[in-house]
Coordinates of C-alpha atoms and ligand atoms in Angstrom, one line a residue:
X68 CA 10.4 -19.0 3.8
X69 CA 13.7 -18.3 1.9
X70 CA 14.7 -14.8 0.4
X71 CA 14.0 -14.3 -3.4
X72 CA 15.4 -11.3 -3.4
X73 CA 17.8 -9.1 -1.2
X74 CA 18.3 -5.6 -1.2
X75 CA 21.2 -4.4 1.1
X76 CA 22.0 -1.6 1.8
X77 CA 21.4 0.5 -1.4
X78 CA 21.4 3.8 -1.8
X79 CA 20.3 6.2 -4.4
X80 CA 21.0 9.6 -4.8
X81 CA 19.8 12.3 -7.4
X82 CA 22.3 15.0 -7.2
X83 CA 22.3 16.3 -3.5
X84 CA 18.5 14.5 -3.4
X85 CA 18.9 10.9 -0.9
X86 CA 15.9 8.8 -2.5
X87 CA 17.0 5.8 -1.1
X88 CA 19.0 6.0 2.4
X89 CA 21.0 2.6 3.1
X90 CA 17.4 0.6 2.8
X91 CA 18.4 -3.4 3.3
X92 CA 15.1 -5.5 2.4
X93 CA 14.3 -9.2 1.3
X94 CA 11.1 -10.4 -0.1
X95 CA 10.4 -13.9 0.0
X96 CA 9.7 -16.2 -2.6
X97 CA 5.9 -16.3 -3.2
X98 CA 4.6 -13.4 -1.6
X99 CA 2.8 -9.7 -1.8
X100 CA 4.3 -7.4 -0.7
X101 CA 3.0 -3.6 -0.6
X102 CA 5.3 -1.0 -0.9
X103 CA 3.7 2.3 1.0
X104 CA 4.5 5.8 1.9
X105 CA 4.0 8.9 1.0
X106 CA 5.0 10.6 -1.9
X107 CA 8.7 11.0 -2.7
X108 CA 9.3 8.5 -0.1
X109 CA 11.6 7.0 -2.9
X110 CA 9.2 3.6 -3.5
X111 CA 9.7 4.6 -7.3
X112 CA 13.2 4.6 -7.1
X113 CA 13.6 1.3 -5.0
X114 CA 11.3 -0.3 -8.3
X115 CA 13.6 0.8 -10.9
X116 CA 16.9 0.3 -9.3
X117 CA 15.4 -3.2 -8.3
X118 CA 14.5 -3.3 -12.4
X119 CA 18.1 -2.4 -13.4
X120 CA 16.5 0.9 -14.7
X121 CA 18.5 2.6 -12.3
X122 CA 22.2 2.4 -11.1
X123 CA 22.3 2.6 -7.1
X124 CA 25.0 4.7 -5.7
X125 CA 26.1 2.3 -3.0
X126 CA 25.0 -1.1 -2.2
X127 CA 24.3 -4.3 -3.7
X128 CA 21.0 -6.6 -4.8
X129 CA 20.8 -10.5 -5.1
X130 CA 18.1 -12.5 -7.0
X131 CA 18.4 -15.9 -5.5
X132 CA 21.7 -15.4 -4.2
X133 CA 23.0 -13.5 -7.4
X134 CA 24.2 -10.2 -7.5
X135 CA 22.6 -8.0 -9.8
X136 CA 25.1 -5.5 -10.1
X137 CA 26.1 -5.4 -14.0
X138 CA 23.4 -7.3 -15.7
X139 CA 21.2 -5.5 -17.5
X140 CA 17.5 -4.5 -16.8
X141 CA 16.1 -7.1 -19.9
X142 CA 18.3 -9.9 -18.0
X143 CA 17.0 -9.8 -14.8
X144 CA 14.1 -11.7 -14.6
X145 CA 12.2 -9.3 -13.4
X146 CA 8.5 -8.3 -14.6
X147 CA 8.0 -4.3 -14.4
X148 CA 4.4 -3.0 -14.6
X149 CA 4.1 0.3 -14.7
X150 CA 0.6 2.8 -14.3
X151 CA 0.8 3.9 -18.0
X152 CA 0.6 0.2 -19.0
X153 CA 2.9 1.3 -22.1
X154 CA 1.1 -0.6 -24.3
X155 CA 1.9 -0.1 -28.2
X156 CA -1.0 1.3 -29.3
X157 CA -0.7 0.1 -33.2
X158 CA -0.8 -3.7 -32.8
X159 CA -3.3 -6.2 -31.5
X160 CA -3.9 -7.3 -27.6
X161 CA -2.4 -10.7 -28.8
X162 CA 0.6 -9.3 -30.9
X163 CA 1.0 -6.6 -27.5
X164 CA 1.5 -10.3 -25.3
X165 CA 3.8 -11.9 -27.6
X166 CA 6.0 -8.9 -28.7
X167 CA 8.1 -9.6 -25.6
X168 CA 8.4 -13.5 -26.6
X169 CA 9.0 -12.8 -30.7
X170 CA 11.8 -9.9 -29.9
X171 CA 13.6 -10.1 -26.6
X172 CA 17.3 -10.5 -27.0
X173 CA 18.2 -14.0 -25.5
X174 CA 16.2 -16.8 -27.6
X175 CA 13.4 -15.2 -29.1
X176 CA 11.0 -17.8 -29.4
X177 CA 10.3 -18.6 -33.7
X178 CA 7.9 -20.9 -32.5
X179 CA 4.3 -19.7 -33.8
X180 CA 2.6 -22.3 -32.3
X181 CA 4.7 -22.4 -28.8
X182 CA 4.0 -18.0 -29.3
X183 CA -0.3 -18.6 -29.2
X184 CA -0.2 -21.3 -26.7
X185 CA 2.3 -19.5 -24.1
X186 CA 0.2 -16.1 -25.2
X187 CA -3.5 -17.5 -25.0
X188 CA -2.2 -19.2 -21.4
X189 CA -1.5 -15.9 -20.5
X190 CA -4.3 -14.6 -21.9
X191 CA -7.0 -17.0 -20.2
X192 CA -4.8 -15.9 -16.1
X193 CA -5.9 -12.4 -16.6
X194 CA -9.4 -13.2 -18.5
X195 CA -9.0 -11.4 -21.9
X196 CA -9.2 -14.8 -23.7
X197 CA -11.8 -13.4 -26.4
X198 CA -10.0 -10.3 -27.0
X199 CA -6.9 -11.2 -29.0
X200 CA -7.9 -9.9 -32.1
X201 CA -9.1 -6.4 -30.6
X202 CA -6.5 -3.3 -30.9
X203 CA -5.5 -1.9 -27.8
X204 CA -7.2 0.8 -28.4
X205 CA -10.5 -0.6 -28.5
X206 CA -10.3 -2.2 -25.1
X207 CA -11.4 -0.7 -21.2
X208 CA -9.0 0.5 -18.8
X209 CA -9.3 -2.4 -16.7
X210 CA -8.5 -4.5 -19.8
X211 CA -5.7 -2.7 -20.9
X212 CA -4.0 -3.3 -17.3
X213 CA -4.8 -7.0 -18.0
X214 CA -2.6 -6.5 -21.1
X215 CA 0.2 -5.2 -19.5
X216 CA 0.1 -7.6 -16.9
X217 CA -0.1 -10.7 -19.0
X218 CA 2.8 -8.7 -21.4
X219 CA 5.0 -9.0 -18.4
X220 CA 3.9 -12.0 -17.0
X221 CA 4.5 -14.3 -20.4
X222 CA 8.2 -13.6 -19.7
X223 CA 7.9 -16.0 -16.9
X224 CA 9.5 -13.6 -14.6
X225 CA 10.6 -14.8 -10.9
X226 CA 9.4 -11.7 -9.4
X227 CA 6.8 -8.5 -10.8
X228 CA 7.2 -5.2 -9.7
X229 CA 3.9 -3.5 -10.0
X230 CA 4.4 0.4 -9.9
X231 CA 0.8 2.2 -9.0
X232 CA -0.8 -0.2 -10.9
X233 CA -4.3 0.6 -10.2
X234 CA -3.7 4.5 -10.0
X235 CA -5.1 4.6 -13.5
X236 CA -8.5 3.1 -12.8
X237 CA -12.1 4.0 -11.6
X238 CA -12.6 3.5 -7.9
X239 CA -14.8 0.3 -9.1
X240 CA -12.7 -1.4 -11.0
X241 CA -9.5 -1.0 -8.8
X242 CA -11.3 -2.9 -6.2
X243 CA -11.7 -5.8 -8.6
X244 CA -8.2 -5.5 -10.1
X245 CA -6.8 -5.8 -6.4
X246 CA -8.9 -9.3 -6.1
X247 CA -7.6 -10.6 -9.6
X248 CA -4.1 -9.5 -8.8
X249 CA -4.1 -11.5 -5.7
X250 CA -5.9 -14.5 -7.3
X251 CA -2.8 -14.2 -10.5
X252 CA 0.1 -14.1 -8.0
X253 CA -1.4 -16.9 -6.2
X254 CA -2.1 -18.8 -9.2
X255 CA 1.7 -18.2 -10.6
X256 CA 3.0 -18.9 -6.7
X257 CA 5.4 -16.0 -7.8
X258 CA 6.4 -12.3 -6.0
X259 CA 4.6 -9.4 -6.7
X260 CA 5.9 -6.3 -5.3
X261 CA 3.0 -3.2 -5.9
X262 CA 4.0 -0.1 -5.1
X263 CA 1.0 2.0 -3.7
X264 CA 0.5 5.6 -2.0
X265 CA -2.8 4.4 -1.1
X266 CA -2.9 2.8 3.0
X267 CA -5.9 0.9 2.5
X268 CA -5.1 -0.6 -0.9
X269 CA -1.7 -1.1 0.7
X270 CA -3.2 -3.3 3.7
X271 CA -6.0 -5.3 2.0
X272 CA -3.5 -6.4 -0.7
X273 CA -0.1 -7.4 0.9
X274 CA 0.7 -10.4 3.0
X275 CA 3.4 -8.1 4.1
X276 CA 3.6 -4.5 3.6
X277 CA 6.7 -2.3 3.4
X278 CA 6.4 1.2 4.7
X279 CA 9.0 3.9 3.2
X280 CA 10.1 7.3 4.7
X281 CA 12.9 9.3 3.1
X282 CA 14.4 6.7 1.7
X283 CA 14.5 4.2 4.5
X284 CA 12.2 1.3 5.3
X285 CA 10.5 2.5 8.6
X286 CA 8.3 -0.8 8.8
X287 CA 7.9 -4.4 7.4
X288 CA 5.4 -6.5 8.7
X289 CA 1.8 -7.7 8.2
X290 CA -0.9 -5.7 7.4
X291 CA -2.8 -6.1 11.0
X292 CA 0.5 -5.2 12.6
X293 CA 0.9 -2.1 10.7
X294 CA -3.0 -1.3 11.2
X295 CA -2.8 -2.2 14.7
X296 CA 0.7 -1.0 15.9
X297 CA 2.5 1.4 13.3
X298 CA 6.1 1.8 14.2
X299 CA 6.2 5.3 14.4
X300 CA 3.9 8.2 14.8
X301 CA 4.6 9.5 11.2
X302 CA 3.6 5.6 10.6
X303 CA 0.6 6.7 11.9
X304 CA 0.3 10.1 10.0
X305 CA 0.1 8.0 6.6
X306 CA -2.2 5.0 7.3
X307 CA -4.8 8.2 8.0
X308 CA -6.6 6.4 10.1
X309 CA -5.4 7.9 13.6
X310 CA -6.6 10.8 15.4
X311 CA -3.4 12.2 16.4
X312 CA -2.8 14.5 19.7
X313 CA 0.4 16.6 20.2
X314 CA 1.2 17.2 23.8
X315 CA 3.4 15.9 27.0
X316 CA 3.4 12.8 29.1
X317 CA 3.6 13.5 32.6
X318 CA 4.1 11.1 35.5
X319 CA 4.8 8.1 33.3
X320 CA 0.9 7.4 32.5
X321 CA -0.6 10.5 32.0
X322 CA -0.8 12.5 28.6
X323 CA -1.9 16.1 28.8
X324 CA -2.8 17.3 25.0
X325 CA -4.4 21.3 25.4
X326 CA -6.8 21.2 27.7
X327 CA -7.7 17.6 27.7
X328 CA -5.8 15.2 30.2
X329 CA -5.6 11.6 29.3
X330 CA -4.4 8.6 31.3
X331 CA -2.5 5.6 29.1
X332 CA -1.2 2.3 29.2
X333 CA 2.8 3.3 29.7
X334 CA 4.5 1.6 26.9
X335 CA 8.5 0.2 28.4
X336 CA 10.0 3.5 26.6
X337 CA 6.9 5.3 28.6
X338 CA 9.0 8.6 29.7
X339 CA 7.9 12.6 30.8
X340 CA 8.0 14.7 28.0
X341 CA 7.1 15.8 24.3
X342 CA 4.9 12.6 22.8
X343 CA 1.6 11.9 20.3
X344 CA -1.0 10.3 21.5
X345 CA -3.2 8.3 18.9
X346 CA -6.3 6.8 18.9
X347 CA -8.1 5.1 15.8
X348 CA -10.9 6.4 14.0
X349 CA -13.1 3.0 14.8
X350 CA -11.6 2.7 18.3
X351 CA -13.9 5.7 19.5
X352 CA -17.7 5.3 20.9
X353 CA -20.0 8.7 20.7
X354 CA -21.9 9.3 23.5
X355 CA -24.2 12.6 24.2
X356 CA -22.2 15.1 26.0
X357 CA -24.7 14.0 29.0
X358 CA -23.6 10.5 29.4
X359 CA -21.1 10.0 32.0
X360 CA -17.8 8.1 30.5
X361 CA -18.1 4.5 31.5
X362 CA -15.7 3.4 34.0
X363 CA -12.2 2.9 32.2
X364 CA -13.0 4.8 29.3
X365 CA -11.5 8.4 28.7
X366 CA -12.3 11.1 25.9
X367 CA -12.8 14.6 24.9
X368 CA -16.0 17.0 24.1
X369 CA -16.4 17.9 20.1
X370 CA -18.8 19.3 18.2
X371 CA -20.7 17.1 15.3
X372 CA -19.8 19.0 11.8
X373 CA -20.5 16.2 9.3
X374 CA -20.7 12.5 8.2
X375 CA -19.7 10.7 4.8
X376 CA -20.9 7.1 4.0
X377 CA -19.3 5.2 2.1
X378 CA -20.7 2.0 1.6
X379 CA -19.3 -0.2 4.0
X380 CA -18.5 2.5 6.3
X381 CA -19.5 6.0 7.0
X382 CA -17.2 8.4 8.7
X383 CA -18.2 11.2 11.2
X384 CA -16.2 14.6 11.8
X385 CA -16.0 16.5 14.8
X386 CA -14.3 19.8 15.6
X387 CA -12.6 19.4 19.2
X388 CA -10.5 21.9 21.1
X389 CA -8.6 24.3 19.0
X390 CA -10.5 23.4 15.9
X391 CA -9.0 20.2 15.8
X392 CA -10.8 17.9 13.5
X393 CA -11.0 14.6 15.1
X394 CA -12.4 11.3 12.9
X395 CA -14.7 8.3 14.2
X396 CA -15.8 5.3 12.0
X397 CA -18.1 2.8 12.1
X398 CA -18.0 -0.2 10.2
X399 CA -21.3 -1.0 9.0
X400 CA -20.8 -4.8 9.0
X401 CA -21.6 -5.1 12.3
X402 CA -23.7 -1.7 13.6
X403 CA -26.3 0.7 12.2
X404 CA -25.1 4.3 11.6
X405 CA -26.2 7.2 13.9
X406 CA -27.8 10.5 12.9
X407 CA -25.9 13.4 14.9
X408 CA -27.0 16.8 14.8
X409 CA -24.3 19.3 13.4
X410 CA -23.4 22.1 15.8
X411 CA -24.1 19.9 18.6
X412 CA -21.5 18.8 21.3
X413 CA -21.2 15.2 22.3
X414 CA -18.3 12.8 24.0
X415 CA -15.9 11.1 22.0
X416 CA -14.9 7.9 23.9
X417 CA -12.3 5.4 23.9
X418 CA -10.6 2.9 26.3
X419 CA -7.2 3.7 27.4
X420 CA -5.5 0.5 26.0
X421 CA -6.7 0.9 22.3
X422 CA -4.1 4.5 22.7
X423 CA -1.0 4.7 21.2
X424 CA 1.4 6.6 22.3
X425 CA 4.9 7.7 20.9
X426 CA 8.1 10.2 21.7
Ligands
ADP77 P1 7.8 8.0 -4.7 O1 7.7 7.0 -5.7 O2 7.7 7.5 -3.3 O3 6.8 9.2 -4.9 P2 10.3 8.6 -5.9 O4 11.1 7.4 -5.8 O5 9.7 9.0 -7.2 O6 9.2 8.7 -4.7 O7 11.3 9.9 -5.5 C1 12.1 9.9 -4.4 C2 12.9 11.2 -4.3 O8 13.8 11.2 -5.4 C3 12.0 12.4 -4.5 O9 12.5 13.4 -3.6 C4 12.2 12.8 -5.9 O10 12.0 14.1 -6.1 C5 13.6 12.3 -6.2 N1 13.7 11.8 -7.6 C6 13.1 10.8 -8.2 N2 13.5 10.6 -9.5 C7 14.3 11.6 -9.8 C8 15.0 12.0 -10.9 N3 14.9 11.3 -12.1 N4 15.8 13.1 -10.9 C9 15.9 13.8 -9.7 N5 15.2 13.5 -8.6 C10 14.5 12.4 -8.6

């Protein structure tokens, strides 16, 4: 794959704020990539310098081998989507689509009839092909993202930048939006960069996903290596999917967390001292607190409190030692849910080699 764009060591700062700290990047041509992390991680700022809405302090940026530095946001190439969709509210869905064409500053195009075909192409990609006509006012949620996406896209940029674009929208129709936004960029065969503070919209929507802490890019990589092997324990923290133990390793393959003791797989960096042990929320079996673990499994006693289902999953919390809340989930796809009694104590179970363990 070759590099569409690449960010090299830029750094932002707002007065004695660091939002971007040296971050070096490249996306590849024809790809999604998620940008995640928690918030004021700086994925904001990496969009807008990337835009030419912001000036980096230090640093440079090439789009297919050109710098960046000195050309202007509106020359750039670059589509920007942003969660308020910025739509102007006055004129039509097809005059909103074709403002960009009829006004930008470089060849606007006079052309009426090259204006409705390049609009209505647009137009047909993100299925509003009947609503031309209607204001923006008198259109969905949903369909007003469509607008704004179609806005951008008619520019025939070489790369989007998608800032919480779904942040906006019921839980129903962001699921949809994340399937038409992967079916447009494959359509277009062009970037799309989507900047998300949600993990699991983050994971189901990128081939790659970019993880951000403080202003530096902690991970890169695809979504079932993130999922599977976060690069850090604070990784881990923000995927909120881990139950996470504080505690010591001792002797190179045990882990002692409070009172529970826990033998692991020793990683190469495996050393005695301060560490968090992890183990996923749908890497854990629940057994009655009278089963004896099978052989090679380990675990901890909790205390049912609760379950929440939600649809394709449903997730059960425990309270553990010192009122620790630990997390197990089942996928439903492939196993019937379990009725536990609350205030009972039962064995949360897992095999050693499904632990993560970090210093
Ligand atoms: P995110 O998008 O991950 O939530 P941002 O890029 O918005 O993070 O912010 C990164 C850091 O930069 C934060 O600490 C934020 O407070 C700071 N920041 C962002 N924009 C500004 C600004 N215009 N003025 C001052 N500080 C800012």
């Amino acid at each position: 794959m070759t590099a569409i764009l690449d960010i090299q060591n830029v750094t932002k700062l707002y007065g004695n704020e660091v939002a971007l700290d040296d971050l070096s990047v490249s996306l590849e041509a024809n790809e999604y990539i998620s940008l995640l992390g928690p918030s004021g991680s700086g994925k904001s700022t990496l969009l807008r310098v990337i835009a030419g809405f912001e000036k980096p302090d230090a640093g440079e940026i090439f789009l297919e081998g050109t710098s960046l530095v000195g050309i202007p946001a509106h020359k750039r190439g670059i589509g920007f989507v942003s969660q308020s969709f910025a739509l102007f509210p006055h004129m039509s869905v097809f005059d909103n689509v074709a403002f960009g064409l009829r006004h930008r500053e470089d060849e606007p195009v006079r052309d009426e009839g090259e204006i409705t075909r390049r609009v209505n192409d647009m137009l047909a990609l993100v299925g509003l092909v009947d609503l031309g006509d209607r204001g923006v006012n008198q259109i969905s949620g949903g369909q007003k993202q469509r607008v704004a996406l179609a806005r951008t896209l008619v520019a025939d940029p070489k790369i989007i930048l998608l800032d919480e674009p779904l942040g906006a929208l019921d839980a129903n129709l962001r699921s949809r939006m994340r399937v038409e936004l992967r079916r447009i960029r494959q359509q277009l065969g062009i970037t799309f960069m989507h900047v998300t503070g949600n993990e699991q919209e983050a994971l189901t929507m990128g081939d790659r996903v970019a993880v951000l802490d403080s202003g530096r890019l902690v991970q890169i990589a695809d979504p079932d290596t993130v999922y599977n092997r976060p690069a850090s324990a604070r990784v881990a923290r923000f995927l909120d999917c881990y139950n996470m133990f504080e505690g010591r390793c001792e002797d190179g393959d045990r882990f002692v967390a409070g009172g529970s003791s826990f033998p692991y797989l020793p990683a190469e960096d495996a050393q005695a001292g301060p560490g968090i042990y992890c183990v996923r929320f749908d890497k854990i079996r629940v057994a009655p607190a009278s089963e004896a673990s099978r052989p090679g499994e380990v675990g901890v006693r909790a205390t049912f409190i609760t379950s929440e289902y939600s649809g394709p999953s449903i997730m059960y919390f425990f309270e553990g030692q010192g009122s620790k809340v630990l997390e197990v989930e089942y996928h439903l796809s492939h196993r019937q849910p379990d009725e536990f009694s609350p205030g009972s104590e039962y064995a949360l179970l897992w095999s050693p080699g499904d632990a993560l363990v970090y210093f």
